[in-house]
Coordinates of C-alpha atoms in Angstrom, one line a residue:
M24 CA 188.6 87.3 9.7
K25 CA 185.2 88.5 11.1
L26 CA 182.2 88.9 9.3
N27 CA 180.7 92.7 8.3
L28 CA 176.7 92.3 8.6
L29 CA 175.2 94.7 6.5
I30 CA 171.4 94.1 7.9
P31 CA 169.0 96.9 7.1
T32 CA 167.9 98.7 9.8
L33 CA 164.0 98.8 10.4
A34 CA 163.4 99.9 13.4
V35 CA 161.9 101.6 14.9
S36 CA 155.3 105.2 24.6
T37 CA 145.3 120.4 45.9
A38 CA 144.0 123.6 48.1
Y39 CA 143.3 124.9 51.2
S40 CA 141.0 124.7 53.8
A41 CA 139.4 127.4 55.2
F42 CA 140.8 128.2 58.7
A43 CA 138.2 128.2 61.4
N44 CA 140.8 129.3 64.0
T45 CA 144.7 130.2 63.8
T46 CA 146.5 127.6 65.4
E47 CA 149.7 125.8 64.1
Q48 CA 147.9 122.7 64.0
Q49 CA 145.5 123.7 61.6
I50 CA 148.5 125.0 59.2
S51 CA 149.6 121.6 59.0
E52 CA 146.2 120.8 57.9
H53 CA 146.2 123.1 55.6
L54 CA 149.6 121.5 53.9
N55 CA 147.5 118.2 54.0
D56 CA 144.7 119.2 51.6
L57 CA 147.1 120.6 49.7
R58 CA 148.7 117.1 49.3
S59 CA 145.4 115.1 49.3
Q60 CA 144.1 117.8 46.0
T61 CA 147.3 117.6 44.1
E62 CA 149.2 114.0 44.3
V63 CA 146.9 112.3 42.0
A64 CA 147.2 108.4 40.4
I65 CA 146.7 108.0 36.6
E66 CA 145.7 104.8 34.9
S67 CA 147.5 102.9 32.3
R68 CA 145.9 100.5 29.5
I69 CA 146.3 97.8 26.8
Q70 CA 146.7 94.6 24.9
K71 CA 147.9 89.0 19.6
P72 CA 147.2 88.7 16.0
A73 CA 146.8 85.4 14.5
S74 CA 150.6 84.2 14.0
H75 CA 152.0 85.8 10.8
P76 CA 155.3 84.4 9.2
M77 CA 157.9 86.7 8.4
P78 CA 158.3 87.3 4.9
Q79 CA 160.2 84.8 3.5
L80 CA 162.9 86.1 0.8
A81 CA 162.7 84.5 -2.6
I82 CA 165.9 82.5 -3.4
Q83 CA 167.0 82.2 -6.7
Q84 CA 168.9 79.1 -7.2
K85 CA 170.8 78.9 -10.7
K86 CA 172.1 75.9 -10.0
R87 CA 173.2 73.2 -7.4
L88 CA 176.3 72.7 -5.7
S89 CA 176.5 69.2 -4.7
M90 CA 179.1 68.4 -1.8
S91 CA 179.6 66.0 1.2
K92 CA 179.3 67.5 5.0
E93 CA 183.3 67.1 5.3
E94 CA 183.6 69.0 2.1
F95 CA 181.3 71.5 3.4
S96 CA 182.7 71.6 6.7
K97 CA 186.0 72.9 5.2
R98 CA 184.1 76.0 3.6
P99 CA 183.6 79.2 5.7
D100 CA 182.9 81.1 3.2
L101 CA 179.7 79.5 2.1
I102 CA 178.8 78.2 5.8
S103 CA 178.9 81.8 6.7
N104 CA 177.3 83.4 3.5
A105 CA 174.5 80.9 3.7
L106 CA 173.8 81.3 7.5
I107 CA 173.5 85.2 6.8
L108 CA 170.8 84.6 4.6
A109 CA 169.2 82.1 7.2
L110 CA 169.1 84.5 10.0
Q111 CA 167.9 87.5 7.9
Q112 CA 164.8 85.5 6.8
S113 CA 164.4 83.5 10.2
N114 CA 164.5 80.7 8.7
S115 CA 164.5 77.7 11.8
D116 CA 165.1 74.9 9.7
S117 CA 168.5 76.2 7.5
V118 CA 169.6 78.1 10.9
S119 CA 169.3 74.3 12.7
F120 CA 171.4 73.2 9.9
L121 CA 173.8 75.7 9.5
Y122 CA 174.6 76.2 13.2
P123 CA 176.5 73.4 14.1
F124 CA 179.2 74.1 11.3
Y125 CA 179.4 77.1 11.8
S126 CA 180.1 76.8 15.9
K127 CA 183.0 74.6 15.0
L128 CA 184.8 77.1 12.6
P129 CA 187.9 78.5 13.9
T130 CA 186.9 81.2 15.9
Q131 CA 188.9 84.1 13.3
Y132 CA 185.5 82.9 11.1
Q133 CA 182.8 83.7 13.9
D134 CA 181.0 86.6 14.6
P135 CA 179.5 86.6 18.7
I136 CA 176.5 88.4 17.1
M137 CA 175.5 85.8 14.1
L138 CA 176.0 83.0 16.9
K139 CA 173.7 84.2 19.7
W140 CA 171.4 85.5 17.1
S141 CA 171.4 81.7 15.6
E142 CA 170.8 80.8 19.5
A143 CA 167.8 83.0 19.5
I144 CA 166.1 81.8 16.3
L145 CA 166.5 78.1 17.9
A146 CA 165.6 79.1 20.9
R147 CA 162.3 80.7 19.6
Y148 CA 161.5 77.7 17.5
R149 CA 161.9 75.2 20.1
G150 CA 159.2 77.4 22.1
N151 CA 162.0 79.1 24.7
Y152 CA 160.6 82.6 24.5
N153 CA 162.5 83.4 27.1
S154 CA 165.8 82.5 26.6
A155 CA 165.0 83.6 22.7
I156 CA 164.1 86.9 23.8
T157 CA 167.1 87.6 26.5
K158 CA 169.3 86.7 23.2
Y159 CA 167.5 89.5 21.1
R160 CA 167.9 91.8 24.1
E161 CA 171.4 91.5 24.3
I162 CA 171.9 91.7 20.4
L163 CA 170.1 94.7 20.5
A164 CA 171.8 96.3 23.6
E165 CA 175.1 96.5 21.6
H166 CA 173.8 96.6 17.9
S167 CA 170.6 98.5 18.3
G168 CA 170.7 98.9 14.9
L169 CA 169.6 95.8 13.4
G170 CA 166.3 96.1 12.3
L171 CA 165.7 92.5 11.9
V172 CA 166.8 91.3 15.3
R173 CA 164.3 93.8 16.2
L174 CA 161.8 92.2 14.1
Q175 CA 162.1 89.1 15.4
L176 CA 162.2 89.9 19.0
A177 CA 158.8 91.9 18.7
M178 CA 157.7 88.9 17.1
A179 CA 159.0 86.7 20.0
L180 CA 157.4 88.9 22.5
F181 CA 153.9 88.8 20.9
E182 CA 154.0 85.0 20.7
N183 CA 155.4 85.2 24.7
N184 CA 151.9 87.2 25.0
E185 CA 154.3 90.3 25.8
L186 CA 151.9 92.0 24.2
E187 CA 153.0 96.1 25.2
A188 CA 156.4 95.1 25.0
A189 CA 155.9 93.7 21.5
E190 CA 153.7 96.6 20.2
D191 CA 156.3 98.8 21.4
Q192 CA 159.0 97.4 19.4
F193 CA 156.8 97.2 16.3
Q194 CA 156.1 100.9 16.6
K195 CA 159.9 102.2 16.7
I196 CA 160.1 99.4 13.3
R197 CA 157.4 101.0 11.8
S198 CA 158.5 104.4 12.6
E199 CA 161.8 103.4 10.1
N200 CA 159.6 104.0 7.3
P201 CA 160.5 99.9 6.3
P202 CA 159.3 98.3 3.3
S203 CA 155.9 98.1 2.1
Q204 CA 155.7 94.6 2.9
I205 CA 157.2 94.8 6.5
K206 CA 154.7 97.7 7.1
G207 CA 151.8 95.9 6.0
L208 CA 153.0 92.8 8.3
I209 CA 153.3 95.0 10.9
D210 CA 150.3 96.9 10.7
Q211 CA 148.2 93.3 11.2
Y212 CA 150.3 92.5 14.2
I213 CA 149.4 95.9 15.6
T214 CA 145.7 95.7 15.1
A215 CA 145.5 92.5 16.5
I216 CA 147.1 93.2 19.8
A217 CA 144.5 95.9 19.7
N218 CA 141.3 93.8 19.0
K219 CA 142.4 90.9 21.0
D220 CA 140.1 89.7 23.7
R221 CA 141.9 88.8 26.6
W222 CA 142.2 89.8 30.4
T223 CA 145.4 91.6 30.9
F224 CA 147.5 92.2 34.2
S225 CA 150.2 94.2 35.2
G226 CA 151.5 95.5 38.6
G227 CA 154.9 97.0 40.4
F228 CA 156.6 98.1 43.3
T229 CA 158.4 101.5 44.0
Y230 CA 160.9 102.0 46.8
L231 CA 160.2 105.1 48.2
N232 CA 162.2 107.6 50.2
D233 CA 160.5 111.1 50.7
P234 CA 162.8 113.6 52.8
N235 CA 159.6 116.2 52.5
I236 CA 156.1 113.7 52.8
N237 CA 153.9 117.0 54.1
N238 CA 155.6 119.6 50.9
A239 CA 156.9 122.0 54.0
P240 CA 158.6 124.7 53.6
K241 CA 162.1 125.4 54.3
S242 CA 163.2 124.9 58.0
G243 CA 162.3 128.0 59.9
T244 CA 160.2 129.5 57.5
T245 CA 157.8 132.1 59.7
Y246 CA 154.5 134.0 58.4
G247 CA 153.9 136.8 61.0
Q248 CA 153.5 135.3 64.2
W249 CA 153.2 131.4 62.8
S250 CA 155.6 129.4 62.3
A251 CA 155.0 126.6 59.3
P252 CA 155.6 122.7 60.0
K253 CA 158.7 121.0 60.2
S254 CA 159.3 118.6 57.1
E255 CA 158.5 115.2 57.8
S256 CA 160.5 112.2 55.9
A257 CA 159.1 109.1 54.8
Q258 CA 160.1 105.7 53.6
G259 CA 158.7 102.7 52.0
I260 CA 156.5 101.0 49.4
G261 CA 154.7 102.2 46.6
F262 CA 152.4 100.0 44.4
N263 CA 150.2 99.2 41.6
F264 CA 148.1 97.4 39.9
Y265 CA 145.5 96.6 36.8
A266 CA 143.3 94.3 35.4
G267 CA 141.5 94.9 31.8
K268 CA 139.3 93.4 29.0
K269 CA 138.0 94.0 25.8
W270 CA 135.1 92.8 24.4
S271 CA 135.0 93.2 20.6
W272 CA 131.8 93.1 18.8
G273 CA 132.5 94.0 15.2
N274 CA 132.8 97.2 12.6
N275 CA 135.7 98.3 15.2
F276 CA 134.0 98.6 18.0
Y277 CA 134.6 97.0 21.6
N278 CA 133.4 97.5 25.0
E279 CA 136.2 97.4 27.5
F280 CA 136.4 97.0 31.5
R281 CA 139.2 98.6 33.5
L282 CA 140.3 98.2 37.1
S283 CA 143.4 99.9 38.6
S284 CA 144.2 100.8 41.7
N285 CA 147.9 102.0 43.4
G286 CA 149.1 102.9 46.7
K287 CA 151.4 103.9 49.4
Y288 CA 152.7 102.4 52.5
Y289 CA 155.3 104.4 55.1
W290 CA 156.7 102.3 57.7
N291 CA 157.9 104.7 59.5
N292 CA 155.5 107.4 59.0
K293 CA 152.2 105.4 58.7
K294 CA 149.7 108.5 58.9
Y295 CA 150.9 109.4 54.9
N296 CA 149.3 106.1 53.9
E297 CA 147.2 105.3 51.2
V298 CA 145.1 102.9 48.8
S299 CA 143.3 104.1 45.8
A300 CA 141.3 102.2 43.0
R301 CA 138.9 102.8 40.3
G302 CA 136.5 101.2 38.4
S303 CA 135.4 102.0 34.6
L304 CA 133.5 99.9 32.0
G305 CA 132.3 101.6 28.7
L306 CA 132.8 102.0 24.9
G307 CA 135.2 102.2 22.3
Y308 CA 136.2 102.4 18.4
Q309 CA 139.5 101.2 17.2
T310 CA 141.5 100.8 13.1
A311 CA 145.2 100.4 13.0
R312 CA 145.4 104.1 13.3
F313 CA 142.7 105.2 15.5
T314 CA 141.5 104.5 18.8
M315 CA 138.6 106.2 20.8
A316 CA 137.0 105.4 24.3
L317 CA 134.2 106.6 26.7
L318 CA 134.9 105.3 30.2
P319 CA 132.4 106.4 32.9
F320 CA 134.1 105.5 36.2
M321 CA 133.5 105.6 39.8
E322 CA 136.9 105.7 42.6
Q323 CA 137.3 105.1 46.2
T324 CA 140.2 106.8 48.2
L325 CA 141.5 105.3 51.6
Y326 CA 143.4 107.6 53.7
A327 CA 145.5 107.6 57.0
G328 CA 144.9 111.6 56.9
G329 CA 148.4 112.9 57.0
S330 CA 149.6 115.7 59.4
N331 CA 148.5 115.0 63.1
S332 CA 146.1 112.4 62.2
S333 CA 145.7 108.5 63.2
E334 CA 148.1 105.7 61.6
S335 CA 145.3 103.6 60.2
L336 CA 143.7 103.9 57.0
K337 CA 140.2 105.0 56.5
R338 CA 137.5 106.1 53.9
F339 CA 138.8 109.7 52.7
S340 CA 136.9 110.5 49.4
K341 CA 135.1 109.2 46.4
A342 CA 134.6 110.1 42.6
S343 CA 132.7 109.4 39.9
G344 CA 132.7 110.8 36.5
A345 CA 133.9 110.0 33.2
T346 CA 137.2 110.1 31.0
L347 CA 137.4 110.6 27.2
E348 CA 140.4 109.0 25.5
T349 CA 142.1 109.4 21.8
S350 CA 145.1 108.6 20.2
Y351 CA 146.0 108.8 16.2
W352 CA 149.0 107.7 14.5
I353 CA 149.3 110.5 12.1
S354 CA 152.5 109.0 10.5
P355 CA 155.0 106.2 11.7
K356 CA 156.9 108.5 13.5
W357 CA 154.4 111.0 14.8
Q358 CA 151.2 109.7 17.6
W359 CA 148.8 112.3 18.9
E360 CA 147.0 111.7 22.3
S361 CA 144.5 113.5 24.5
S362 CA 142.4 112.8 26.8
Y363 CA 139.1 114.6 28.6
E364 CA 137.9 113.7 32.3
Y365 CA 135.2 114.9 34.1
A366 CA 134.4 113.9 37.6
E367 CA 132.4 115.1 40.9
Q368 CA 134.2 114.9 43.9
R369 CA 133.0 114.1 47.7
Y370 CA 135.1 113.6 51.0
M371 CA 133.9 112.3 53.9
D372 CA 135.0 114.5 56.6
R373 CA 136.7 117.6 54.5
K374 CA 133.7 118.9 53.6
H375 CA 135.0 121.8 52.4
L376 CA 136.7 119.9 49.5
N377 CA 134.0 118.8 47.8
G378 CA 133.2 119.6 44.4
N379 CA 134.2 118.5 40.4
Y380 CA 136.8 118.9 38.4
H381 CA 137.8 119.1 34.1
F382 CA 140.9 117.7 33.4
V383 CA 142.4 118.1 29.5
S384 CA 145.5 116.6 28.2
S385 CA 146.7 116.9 24.9
G386 CA 150.3 115.4 23.7
L387 CA 152.3 114.0 20.6
T388 CA 155.0 111.5 20.4
Y389 CA 158.1 111.5 17.9
L390 CA 159.8 108.5 17.1
A391 CA 163.1 109.7 15.5
N392 CA 164.1 106.5 15.1
A393 CA 164.3 102.7 17.0
K394 CA 166.5 104.4 19.4
Q395 CA 165.2 108.1 20.2
Y396 CA 161.7 109.4 20.9
W397 CA 160.7 112.7 22.0
F398 CA 157.2 113.6 23.8
S399 CA 155.4 116.7 24.9
N400 CA 151.9 117.7 26.3
I401 CA 149.9 120.1 27.7
N402 CA 146.9 119.7 29.8
Y403 CA 144.7 121.7 31.9
N404 CA 142.9 121.1 35.3
R405 CA 140.3 123.2 36.5
T406 CA 139.0 122.5 40.2
A407 CA 135.8 124.0 41.7
T408 CA 134.9 123.2 45.8
R409 CA 132.6 124.2 48.1
D410 CA 135.1 127.2 49.6
K411 CA 136.3 129.1 47.0
D412 CA 139.8 129.5 48.8
D413 CA 140.2 125.7 48.0
S414 CA 139.0 126.1 44.0
Y415 CA 141.9 126.5 41.4
V416 CA 142.8 126.3 38.1
R417 CA 146.5 124.5 36.7
R418 CA 147.9 124.6 33.6
G419 CA 151.0 123.0 32.7
I420 CA 153.3 121.0 30.2
V421 CA 155.7 118.1 30.0
L422 CA 158.4 117.7 27.7
G423 CA 160.5 114.7 27.8
W424 CA 163.5 112.6 25.7
G425 CA 163.9 108.8 25.7
Q426 CA 167.0 107.7 24.4
E427 CA 168.8 103.9 23.9
W428 CA 172.8 104.4 24.3
P429 CA 175.3 102.1 23.4
L430 CA 176.6 99.4 25.8
G431 CA 173.2 98.3 26.8
L432 CA 172.0 101.4 28.6
S433 CA 168.8 103.2 27.9
T434 CA 167.4 106.3 29.7
R435 CA 164.3 109.0 30.2
L436 CA 164.5 112.5 30.5
S437 CA 161.2 114.6 31.3
V438 CA 161.1 117.9 32.7
N439 CA 157.6 120.1 33.5
Y440 CA 156.3 123.5 34.5
A441 CA 153.0 124.7 35.7
Q442 CA 151.1 127.6 37.0
K443 CA 148.4 127.0 39.4
N444 CA 145.8 130.0 40.6
Y445 CA 143.2 129.5 43.3
K446 CA 140.1 131.6 43.0
A447 CA 139.8 133.3 46.5
P448 CA 141.9 134.7 49.2
M449 CA 142.7 132.4 52.4
P450 CA 140.7 133.3 55.4
I451 CA 143.6 134.0 57.7
F452 CA 146.4 135.2 55.6
G453 CA 144.2 136.9 53.1
I454 CA 146.3 136.2 50.2
T455 CA 144.9 134.5 47.0
Q456 CA 147.8 132.0 46.3
R457 CA 149.5 131.9 43.0
N458 CA 151.9 128.8 42.4
K459 CA 154.6 128.3 40.2
E460 CA 155.4 124.2 39.6
Y461 CA 158.8 123.2 38.4
G462 CA 159.9 119.0 37.9
A463 CA 162.3 117.0 36.3
S464 CA 162.9 113.1 36.2
L465 CA 165.5 111.1 34.9
S466 CA 165.2 107.0 34.5
L467 CA 168.3 104.8 34.0
W468 CA 168.0 101.0 33.2
H469 CA 170.2 98.4 31.5
R470 CA 168.0 96.6 28.7
A471 CA 169.8 93.4 28.9
V472 CA 168.9 93.2 32.7
H473 CA 165.9 91.7 32.4
Y474 CA 164.1 89.1 35.2
W475 CA 161.0 87.3 34.9
G476 CA 159.7 90.1 32.8
I477 CA 161.2 92.9 35.0
T478 CA 164.0 95.3 33.9
P479 CA 164.4 97.7 37.3
R480 CA 164.8 101.2 36.6
L481 CA 166.6 103.7 38.4
T482 CA 164.6 107.0 38.7
Y483 CA 165.7 110.7 40.4
S484 CA 163.2 113.2 40.5
F485 CA 163.2 117.1 41.9
N486 CA 160.2 119.0 42.5
K487 CA 159.7 123.0 43.2
V488 CA 156.8 124.8 44.0
K489 CA 157.2 128.4 44.4
S490 CA 154.4 130.2 45.9
N491 CA 152.9 133.7 47.0
H492 CA 152.8 132.8 50.0
V493 CA 155.8 131.1 52.0
F494 CA 154.3 128.4 53.7
Y495 CA 153.7 127.0 50.6
S496 CA 156.9 127.1 48.7
Y497 CA 159.4 124.1 48.7
D498 CA 161.8 121.9 47.3
K499 CA 161.9 118.1 46.9
H500 CA 164.2 115.6 45.9
R501 CA 163.7 111.7 45.4
A502 CA 165.3 108.6 44.3
F503 CA 164.0 105.5 43.9
V504 CA 163.8 102.1 42.1
E505 CA 160.9 101.0 39.8
F506 CA 159.8 97.2 39.7
S507 CA 156.7 96.3 37.0
K508 CA 155.7 93.7 35.3
R509 CA 152.8 92.5 32.5
F510 CA 151.4 89.0 33.0

């Protein structure tokens, strides 16, 4: 017979240049200004508690049963019941004793989940965290409702210094409104993760395949005597790197340093290569539920120039400003996040783009349960440049849904809409640009496909811009594979 495990579920993250003349080359450069102002990289962040044992359930033994190992090995009912309790308690000593008996039982008395769960606990007990984490993930890929398995996975991730992944699992568990004892334990872990003073590093690579790198309109588009540039394709690699550290100094205050870099390298269209780096150092305040940080920053961007420029990277722009970030857990299921950023921008050659911007963002995340979450965000960007026809206001909204499916599959879907209105007409066309932007993105991955801390993700994205000027309307479809790791 197969054992039916009844385990409580506890489970639960641009801009037009003023035309000096009316050549098609300048129209291309105009499109390139739009691209350089629009495609902005966004940095990310994080952070172990003192090891806290799982709360052990009290076992009342009113009487002891004495028998030999030979007699015990012939009692599959006793072995199975004892192992279930040991697994629920994450009692490695008991699991170590019982597992040899259970694994030798006839197959009709074995449950594959209990075997794998036992192996995960023993691997964690022996310090083989990679093996333990893999087995826990495999179990949850098949049975995502096993809350105790998710809790043990979160603790193993924490002990293996996979802090971002551990925090994500703890938040999922907390969203399920577990017993107060478990909730208190989770809060201690989350607080310790946030407070831990250690360097954190992360990075990733993405295969890029952009069929319209210059954001050109539909082929053959004309406006009066002018013809729009033809679309260009590009294939390459996108990359990102992040390093950060916190210095806690009591009373919930801390200093934080962040360094992030990202870029794109196209081997068959190098004039669109770009690299940017941002460094910030600031002050923060945090509790188990609330975090606020003020981070002054400086940023440099290198860009080959796009359109008809050379293929070599050169200094393109610099920015300096500050970001104010806040995050608050309204309840175990609801999280609110917001940010405000102001910066002064200076361009090496494209002086007409010099100016400043204000960016405001606010969003909510709802953890429905351990297998599903929803998120939303509204954002506002006001960019003021030297030439008014390059100044704009952009208002946007993002909606998304994440889901763990049977058979180990996970998906993340997001859709977005924005209106971007410029402040003055373009000198040549006499049109004040009004754009509507639409977008959608779908990512797919398998939770059990996990190598060296990396889970590959396949992503498809669609972007559409509908403008009152035909030269600035375009569609773009992209598919790419993402690889990222925290170390």
